[in-house]
Amino acid sequence: MFSFSKFIIHVTIPLLAGGCIYIFFRSPDIKMFEWFNTIGIIEIILNLREVAQSNINLNSWILYSLPDGLLTYSFTSSMIILWRNNDRLGKTFIYLPLMLSVLSELLQYFEIISGTFDRNDLSVVLISFLICNLFLNLKIYET
């Protein structure tokens, strides 16, 4: 049975948290800043970035690895929540976020896609996948 509260807690909040790290603290050269410009909110975003960066100092682990883990956690959660009642497909689809995250890092390692390969990212992605499965597959957590 679909649980809206689980979806908010385990999908939406981690996705928003990772997105905020990108928006407020990562380089404005990433694609989403072009989108912000296109829809006319770039000045608002740049002003919010200035306030955030003047008040918050993130260490490199939070800045570079945590967003990958949050995205993997969110994506894995959505697969578990959406496919929970389908044993065969559900057990297959919950591994999709992990496979895509690891593949992305490996493609960066072999310089097939742009980005910087980082072993920490691989560790964070794996840990977030495992934590997500622990939380959402515990029988005591069922609602």
Short mmCIF file of N, CA and C in Angstrom, two decimals:
data_model
loop_
_atom_site.label_atom_id
_atom_site.label_comp_id
_atom_site.label_asym_id
_atom_site.label_seq_id
_atom_site.Cartn_x
_atom_site.Cartn_y
_atom_site.Cartn_z
N MET A 1 0.84 -1.19 0.00
CA MET A 1 0.00 0.00 0.00
C MET A 1 0.88 1.24 0.00
N PHE A 2 0.55 2.20 -0.86
CA PHE A 2 1.33 3.42 -0.98
C PHE A 2 1.16 4.28 0.26
N SER A 3 2.23 4.78 0.77
CA SER A 3 2.21 5.65 1.95
C SER A 3 2.76 7.02 1.57
N PHE A 4 1.89 8.01 1.61
CA PHE A 4 2.30 9.37 1.26
C PHE A 4 3.38 9.89 2.22
N SER A 5 3.24 9.59 3.50
CA SER A 5 4.24 10.08 4.46
C SER A 5 5.61 9.45 4.21
N LYS A 6 5.64 8.14 3.86
CA LYS A 6 6.91 7.51 3.52
C LYS A 6 7.51 8.17 2.29
N PHE A 7 6.68 8.48 1.32
CA PHE A 7 7.16 9.10 0.09
C PHE A 7 7.80 10.46 0.39
N ILE A 8 7.15 11.26 1.23
CA ILE A 8 7.69 12.58 1.59
C ILE A 8 9.02 12.42 2.34
N ILE A 9 9.03 11.55 3.34
CA ILE A 9 10.22 11.40 4.18
C ILE A 9 11.40 10.78 3.43
N HIS A 10 11.14 9.74 2.65
CA HIS A 10 12.23 8.97 2.07
C HIS A 10 12.54 9.29 0.61
N VAL A 11 11.66 10.02 -0.06
CA VAL A 11 11.92 10.37 -1.46
C VAL A 11 12.08 11.88 -1.61
N THR A 12 11.08 12.63 -1.20
CA THR A 12 11.06 14.08 -1.44
C THR A 12 12.12 14.83 -0.63
N ILE A 13 12.19 14.59 0.66
CA ILE A 13 13.13 15.34 1.50
C ILE A 13 14.59 15.09 1.10
N PRO A 14 15.03 13.83 0.92
CA PRO A 14 16.42 13.65 0.47
C PRO A 14 16.70 14.28 -0.90
N LEU A 15 15.73 14.20 -1.80
CA LEU A 15 15.90 14.81 -3.12
C LEU A 15 16.04 16.32 -3.02
N LEU A 16 15.21 16.94 -2.21
CA LEU A 16 15.30 18.39 -2.02
C LEU A 16 16.60 18.79 -1.32
N ALA A 17 17.02 18.01 -0.34
CA ALA A 17 18.26 18.32 0.38
C ALA A 17 19.47 18.25 -0.56
N GLY A 18 19.54 17.20 -1.37
CA GLY A 18 20.64 17.09 -2.34
C GLY A 18 20.58 18.21 -3.37
N GLY A 19 19.38 18.54 -3.83
CA GLY A 19 19.22 19.63 -4.79
C GLY A 19 19.65 20.97 -4.21
N CYS A 20 19.33 21.20 -2.94
CA CYS A 20 19.73 22.46 -2.30
C CYS A 20 21.25 22.58 -2.20
N ILE A 21 21.92 21.48 -1.92
CA ILE A 21 23.38 21.53 -1.87
C ILE A 21 23.92 21.95 -3.24
N TYR A 22 23.38 21.36 -4.30
CA TYR A 22 23.81 21.74 -5.65
C TYR A 22 23.49 23.20 -5.95
N ILE A 23 22.29 23.63 -5.66
CA ILE A 23 21.86 24.98 -6.00
C ILE A 23 22.64 26.03 -5.22
N PHE A 24 22.81 25.82 -3.94
CA PHE A 24 23.39 26.86 -3.09
C PHE A 24 24.90 26.81 -2.95
N PHE A 25 25.53 25.65 -3.22
CA PHE A 25 26.95 25.54 -2.91
C PHE A 25 27.84 25.03 -4.04
N ARG A 26 27.28 24.40 -5.05
CA ARG A 26 28.10 23.88 -6.13
C ARG A 26 28.30 24.95 -7.20
N SER A 27 29.14 24.67 -8.16
CA SER A 27 29.47 25.62 -9.22
C SER A 27 28.22 26.02 -10.02
N PRO A 28 28.09 27.30 -10.33
CA PRO A 28 26.96 27.74 -11.15
C PRO A 28 27.13 27.37 -12.63
N ASP A 29 28.16 26.61 -12.96
CA ASP A 29 28.37 26.17 -14.34
C ASP A 29 27.53 24.94 -14.70
N ILE A 30 26.86 24.34 -13.71
CA ILE A 30 26.08 23.15 -14.00
C ILE A 30 24.78 23.51 -14.73
N LYS A 31 24.25 22.53 -15.41
CA LYS A 31 23.12 22.71 -16.32
C LYS A 31 21.90 23.36 -15.67
N MET A 32 21.63 23.05 -14.42
CA MET A 32 20.41 23.59 -13.80
C MET A 32 20.40 25.11 -13.75
N PHE A 33 21.57 25.74 -13.76
CA PHE A 33 21.60 27.20 -13.74
C PHE A 33 21.15 27.79 -15.08
N GLU A 34 21.39 27.05 -16.15
CA GLU A 34 20.83 27.45 -17.46
C GLU A 34 19.30 27.37 -17.40
N TRP A 35 18.79 26.34 -16.76
CA TRP A 35 17.33 26.20 -16.62
C TRP A 35 16.76 27.34 -15.80
N PHE A 36 17.44 27.70 -14.70
CA PHE A 36 16.98 28.81 -13.87
C PHE A 36 16.94 30.10 -14.67
N ASN A 37 17.94 30.30 -15.52
CA ASN A 37 17.98 31.48 -16.37
C ASN A 37 16.82 31.47 -17.37
N THR A 38 16.57 30.31 -17.96
CA THR A 38 15.51 30.18 -18.95
C THR A 38 14.14 30.49 -18.35
N ILE A 39 13.90 30.03 -17.12
CA ILE A 39 12.58 30.28 -16.53
C ILE A 39 12.52 31.60 -15.76
N GLY A 40 13.63 32.34 -15.76
CA GLY A 40 13.62 33.70 -15.21
C GLY A 40 13.82 33.82 -13.72
N ILE A 41 14.42 32.82 -13.08
CA ILE A 41 14.62 32.92 -11.63
C ILE A 41 16.10 32.94 -11.24
N ILE A 42 16.96 33.16 -12.21
CA ILE A 42 18.41 33.10 -11.92
C ILE A 42 18.84 34.14 -10.89
N GLU A 43 18.29 35.34 -10.94
CA GLU A 43 18.68 36.39 -9.98
C GLU A 43 18.29 36.00 -8.56
N ILE A 44 17.11 35.42 -8.41
CA ILE A 44 16.67 34.96 -7.09
C ILE A 44 17.61 33.87 -6.57
N ILE A 45 17.94 32.94 -7.43
CA ILE A 45 18.84 31.83 -7.05
C ILE A 45 20.22 32.37 -6.66
N LEU A 46 20.75 33.29 -7.46
CA LEU A 46 22.08 33.85 -7.16
C LEU A 46 22.07 34.61 -5.85
N ASN A 47 21.00 35.33 -5.55
CA ASN A 47 20.89 36.04 -4.27
C ASN A 47 20.82 35.05 -3.10
N LEU A 48 20.03 33.99 -3.26
CA LEU A 48 19.94 32.97 -2.22
C LEU A 48 21.29 32.27 -2.01
N ARG A 49 22.02 32.02 -3.10
CA ARG A 49 23.35 31.41 -3.01
C ARG A 49 24.29 32.29 -2.20
N GLU A 50 24.23 33.58 -2.45
CA GLU A 50 25.11 34.52 -1.74
C GLU A 50 24.84 34.49 -0.24
N VAL A 51 23.57 34.48 0.14
CA VAL A 51 23.21 34.42 1.55
C VAL A 51 23.66 33.09 2.16
N ALA A 52 23.37 32.00 1.49
CA ALA A 52 23.73 30.67 2.01
C ALA A 52 25.24 30.54 2.17
N GLN A 53 25.99 30.95 1.17
CA GLN A 53 27.44 30.79 1.21
C GLN A 53 28.10 31.70 2.23
N SER A 54 27.47 32.82 2.54
CA SER A 54 28.06 33.71 3.54
C SER A 54 27.77 33.24 4.96
N ASN A 55 26.78 32.35 5.12
CA ASN A 55 26.39 31.89 6.46
C ASN A 55 26.72 30.43 6.75
N ILE A 56 26.97 29.64 5.72
CA ILE A 56 27.20 28.21 5.92
C ILE A 56 28.47 27.79 5.19
N ASN A 57 29.31 27.03 5.90
CA ASN A 57 30.52 26.51 5.29
C ASN A 57 30.44 24.98 5.32
N LEU A 58 30.34 24.35 4.16
CA LEU A 58 30.22 22.90 4.07
C LEU A 58 31.59 22.26 3.83
N ASN A 59 31.84 21.14 4.49
CA ASN A 59 33.08 20.44 4.20
C ASN A 59 32.94 19.72 2.86
N SER A 60 34.03 19.27 2.31
CA SER A 60 34.03 18.72 0.96
C SER A 60 33.20 17.44 0.85
N TRP A 61 33.14 16.64 1.92
CA TRP A 61 32.34 15.41 1.88
C TRP A 61 30.86 15.75 1.68
N ILE A 62 30.36 16.71 2.42
CA ILE A 62 28.96 17.12 2.29
C ILE A 62 28.73 17.77 0.93
N LEU A 63 29.65 18.57 0.50
CA LEU A 63 29.50 19.30 -0.76
C LEU A 63 29.53 18.40 -1.98
N TYR A 64 30.41 17.41 -1.99
CA TYR A 64 30.61 16.62 -3.20
C TYR A 64 30.04 15.20 -3.16
N SER A 65 30.05 14.54 -2.02
CA SER A 65 29.61 13.14 -1.97
C SER A 65 28.17 12.96 -1.47
N LEU A 66 27.78 13.75 -0.50
CA LEU A 66 26.45 13.59 0.08
C LEU A 66 25.32 13.73 -0.94
N PRO A 67 25.37 14.69 -1.87
CA PRO A 67 24.28 14.78 -2.85
C PRO A 67 24.08 13.49 -3.66
N ASP A 68 25.16 12.81 -4.01
CA ASP A 68 25.04 11.53 -4.72
C ASP A 68 24.34 10.50 -3.85
N GLY A 69 24.71 10.45 -2.59
CA GLY A 69 24.08 9.52 -1.67
C GLY A 69 22.60 9.83 -1.45
N LEU A 70 22.28 11.11 -1.34
CA LEU A 70 20.88 11.50 -1.17
C LEU A 70 20.04 11.16 -2.39
N LEU A 71 20.62 11.37 -3.57
CA LEU A 71 19.92 11.02 -4.80
C LEU A 71 19.69 9.50 -4.88
N THR A 72 20.71 8.73 -4.56
CA THR A 72 20.57 7.27 -4.58
C THR A 72 19.54 6.81 -3.55
N TYR A 73 19.59 7.41 -2.36
CA TYR A 73 18.62 7.07 -1.31
C TYR A 73 17.20 7.37 -1.79
N SER A 74 16.99 8.54 -2.34
CA SER A 74 15.67 8.96 -2.81
C SER A 74 15.16 8.04 -3.92
N PHE A 75 16.01 7.76 -4.89
CA PHE A 75 15.64 6.92 -6.02
C PHE A 75 15.34 5.49 -5.55
N THR A 76 16.18 4.96 -4.67
CA THR A 76 15.97 3.61 -4.13
C THR A 76 14.66 3.56 -3.35
N SER A 77 14.41 4.58 -2.54
CA SER A 77 13.17 4.65 -1.77
C SER A 77 11.96 4.63 -2.69
N SER A 78 12.03 5.39 -3.76
CA SER A 78 10.88 5.42 -4.68
C SER A 78 10.65 4.05 -5.30
N MET A 79 11.72 3.34 -5.63
CA MET A 79 11.56 2.01 -6.20
C MET A 79 10.96 1.03 -5.18
N ILE A 80 11.41 1.11 -3.93
CA ILE A 80 10.88 0.22 -2.90
C ILE A 80 9.41 0.53 -2.64
N ILE A 81 9.08 1.81 -2.51
CA ILE A 81 7.70 2.20 -2.22
C ILE A 81 6.77 1.84 -3.39
N LEU A 82 7.20 2.13 -4.59
CA LEU A 82 6.32 1.90 -5.75
C LEU A 82 6.20 0.43 -6.13
N TRP A 83 7.26 -0.36 -5.93
CA TRP A 83 7.26 -1.75 -6.38
C TRP A 83 7.13 -2.76 -5.24
N ARG A 84 6.84 -2.30 -4.05
CA ARG A 84 6.79 -3.17 -2.86
C ARG A 84 5.87 -4.38 -3.06
N ASN A 85 4.75 -4.20 -3.70
CA ASN A 85 3.77 -5.29 -3.83
C ASN A 85 4.01 -6.19 -5.03
N ASN A 86 5.07 -5.96 -5.77
CA ASN A 86 5.38 -6.81 -6.92
C ASN A 86 6.72 -7.47 -6.65
N ASP A 87 6.67 -8.67 -6.12
CA ASP A 87 7.90 -9.35 -5.68
C ASP A 87 8.95 -9.47 -6.77
N ARG A 88 8.57 -9.94 -7.92
CA ARG A 88 9.56 -10.19 -8.98
C ARG A 88 10.16 -8.88 -9.50
N LEU A 89 9.32 -7.95 -9.95
CA LEU A 89 9.84 -6.68 -10.48
C LEU A 89 10.44 -5.82 -9.38
N GLY A 90 9.79 -5.83 -8.21
CA GLY A 90 10.28 -5.01 -7.11
C GLY A 90 11.69 -5.35 -6.71
N LYS A 91 11.99 -6.62 -6.64
CA LYS A 91 13.34 -7.05 -6.25
C LYS A 91 14.36 -6.71 -7.32
N THR A 92 13.91 -6.54 -8.54
CA THR A 92 14.81 -6.15 -9.63
C THR A 92 15.01 -4.64 -9.64
N PHE A 93 13.91 -3.90 -9.55
CA PHE A 93 13.98 -2.44 -9.68
C PHE A 93 14.68 -1.75 -8.51
N ILE A 94 14.69 -2.35 -7.33
CA ILE A 94 15.36 -1.66 -6.22
C ILE A 94 16.86 -1.56 -6.43
N TYR A 95 17.42 -2.38 -7.31
CA TYR A 95 18.87 -2.31 -7.58
C TYR A 95 19.21 -1.29 -8.68
N LEU A 96 18.21 -0.82 -9.39
CA LEU A 96 18.44 0.12 -10.49
C LEU A 96 19.17 1.39 -10.03
N PRO A 97 18.75 2.05 -8.95
CA PRO A 97 19.47 3.26 -8.52
C PRO A 97 20.93 3.00 -8.19
N LEU A 98 21.20 1.88 -7.51
CA LEU A 98 22.59 1.55 -7.18
C LEU A 98 23.41 1.32 -8.44
N MET A 99 22.85 0.56 -9.37
CA MET A 99 23.58 0.27 -10.61
C MET A 99 23.85 1.55 -11.41
N LEU A 100 22.87 2.42 -11.49
CA LEU A 100 23.07 3.67 -12.23
C LEU A 100 24.10 4.57 -11.55
N SER A 101 24.06 4.62 -10.23
CA SER A 101 25.02 5.46 -9.50
C SER A 101 26.45 4.94 -9.66
N VAL A 102 26.62 3.64 -9.53
CA VAL A 102 27.95 3.05 -9.69
C VAL A 102 28.41 3.21 -11.13
N LEU A 103 27.53 2.97 -12.08
CA LEU A 103 27.87 3.12 -13.49
C LEU A 103 28.31 4.55 -13.80
N SER A 104 27.61 5.51 -13.24
CA SER A 104 27.98 6.92 -13.45
C SER A 104 29.41 7.19 -12.98
N GLU A 105 29.75 6.69 -11.80
CA GLU A 105 31.11 6.89 -11.29
C GLU A 105 32.14 6.18 -12.17
N LEU A 106 31.83 4.97 -12.59
CA LEU A 106 32.77 4.23 -13.44
C LEU A 106 32.96 4.92 -14.79
N LEU A 107 31.89 5.46 -15.35
CA LEU A 107 32.01 6.19 -16.62
C LEU A 107 32.85 7.45 -16.45
N GLN A 108 32.79 8.06 -15.27
CA GLN A 108 33.65 9.21 -15.00
C GLN A 108 35.11 8.76 -14.86
N TYR A 109 35.31 7.62 -14.23
CA TYR A 109 36.66 7.08 -14.06
C TYR A 109 37.33 6.85 -15.42
N PHE A 110 36.58 6.27 -16.35
CA PHE A 110 37.12 5.98 -17.67
C PHE A 110 36.97 7.16 -18.64
N GLU A 111 36.57 8.31 -18.09
CA GLU A 111 36.42 9.57 -18.85
C GLU A 111 35.50 9.43 -20.05
N ILE A 112 34.46 8.63 -19.89
CA ILE A 112 33.45 8.48 -20.94
C ILE A 112 32.41 9.57 -20.79
N ILE A 113 32.14 9.98 -19.55
CA ILE A 113 31.27 11.13 -19.30
C ILE A 113 32.05 12.14 -18.47
N SER A 114 31.62 13.38 -18.51
CA SER A 114 32.32 14.41 -17.74
C SER A 114 32.01 14.25 -16.26
N GLY A 115 32.93 14.66 -15.46
CA GLY A 115 32.81 14.56 -14.02
C GLY A 115 34.10 14.05 -13.44
N THR A 116 34.13 13.99 -12.12
CA THR A 116 35.33 13.55 -11.42
C THR A 116 35.02 12.28 -10.64
N PHE A 117 35.71 11.21 -10.98
CA PHE A 117 35.56 9.95 -10.26
C PHE A 117 36.01 10.14 -8.82
N ASP A 118 35.25 9.57 -7.88
CA ASP A 118 35.60 9.69 -6.48
C ASP A 118 35.20 8.41 -5.74
N ARG A 119 36.16 7.78 -5.09
CA ARG A 119 35.87 6.57 -4.32
C ARG A 119 34.90 6.86 -3.18
N ASN A 120 34.99 8.07 -2.61
CA ASN A 120 34.07 8.46 -1.55
C ASN A 120 32.63 8.44 -2.05
N ASP A 121 32.42 8.90 -3.28
CA ASP A 121 31.08 8.87 -3.86
C ASP A 121 30.55 7.45 -3.93
N LEU A 122 31.41 6.52 -4.36
CA LEU A 122 31.01 5.11 -4.42
C LEU A 122 30.62 4.59 -3.04
N SER A 123 31.40 4.94 -2.04
CA SER A 123 31.11 4.49 -0.68
C SER A 123 29.79 5.07 -0.17
N VAL A 124 29.59 6.35 -0.39
CA VAL A 124 28.37 7.02 0.08
C VAL A 124 27.14 6.45 -0.63
N VAL A 125 27.26 6.19 -1.92
CA VAL A 125 26.15 5.62 -2.69
C VAL A 125 25.79 4.23 -2.15
N LEU A 126 26.78 3.42 -1.91
CA LEU A 126 26.53 2.08 -1.38
C LEU A 126 25.90 2.14 0.00
N ILE A 127 26.45 2.97 0.87
CA ILE A 127 25.92 3.11 2.24
C ILE A 127 24.48 3.63 2.21
N SER A 128 24.21 4.60 1.37
CA SER A 128 22.84 5.15 1.31
C SER A 128 21.86 4.10 0.78
N PHE A 129 22.30 3.29 -0.18
CA PHE A 129 21.46 2.21 -0.69
C PHE A 129 21.14 1.21 0.42
N LEU A 130 22.15 0.84 1.19
CA LEU A 130 21.95 -0.12 2.28
C LEU A 130 21.07 0.45 3.39
N ILE A 131 21.29 1.70 3.76
CA ILE A 131 20.47 2.34 4.79
C ILE A 131 19.01 2.43 4.35
N CYS A 132 18.81 2.80 3.11
CA CYS A 132 17.45 2.89 2.57
C CYS A 132 16.76 1.53 2.67
N ASN A 133 17.44 0.48 2.24
CA ASN A 133 16.85 -0.86 2.31
C ASN A 133 16.59 -1.28 3.75
N LEU A 134 17.47 -0.91 4.65
CA LEU A 134 17.27 -1.24 6.06
C LEU A 134 16.01 -0.55 6.59
N PHE A 135 15.88 0.75 6.37
CA PHE A 135 14.72 1.50 6.86
C PHE A 135 13.42 1.02 6.24
N LEU A 136 13.40 0.89 4.95
CA LEU A 136 12.13 0.63 4.27
C LEU A 136 11.74 -0.84 4.21
N ASN A 137 12.63 -1.72 4.55
CA ASN A 137 12.29 -3.14 4.52
C ASN A 137 12.12 -3.75 5.91
N LEU A 138 12.28 -2.94 6.95
CA LEU A 138 12.04 -3.45 8.29
C LEU A 138 10.54 -3.68 8.51
N LYS A 139 10.18 -4.80 9.01
CA LYS A 139 8.76 -5.11 9.25
C LYS A 139 8.14 -4.16 10.28
N ILE A 140 8.91 -3.70 11.25
CA ILE A 140 8.35 -2.81 12.28
C ILE A 140 8.04 -1.43 11.72
N TYR A 141 8.59 -1.12 10.55
CA TYR A 141 8.35 0.19 9.94
C TYR A 141 7.11 0.19 9.06
N GLU A 142 6.52 -0.95 8.80
CA GLU A 142 5.37 -1.05 7.91
C GLU A 142 4.23 -0.20 8.45
N THR A 143 3.56 0.51 7.53
CA THR A 143 2.37 1.30 7.91
C THR A 143 1.21 0.94 7.02
#
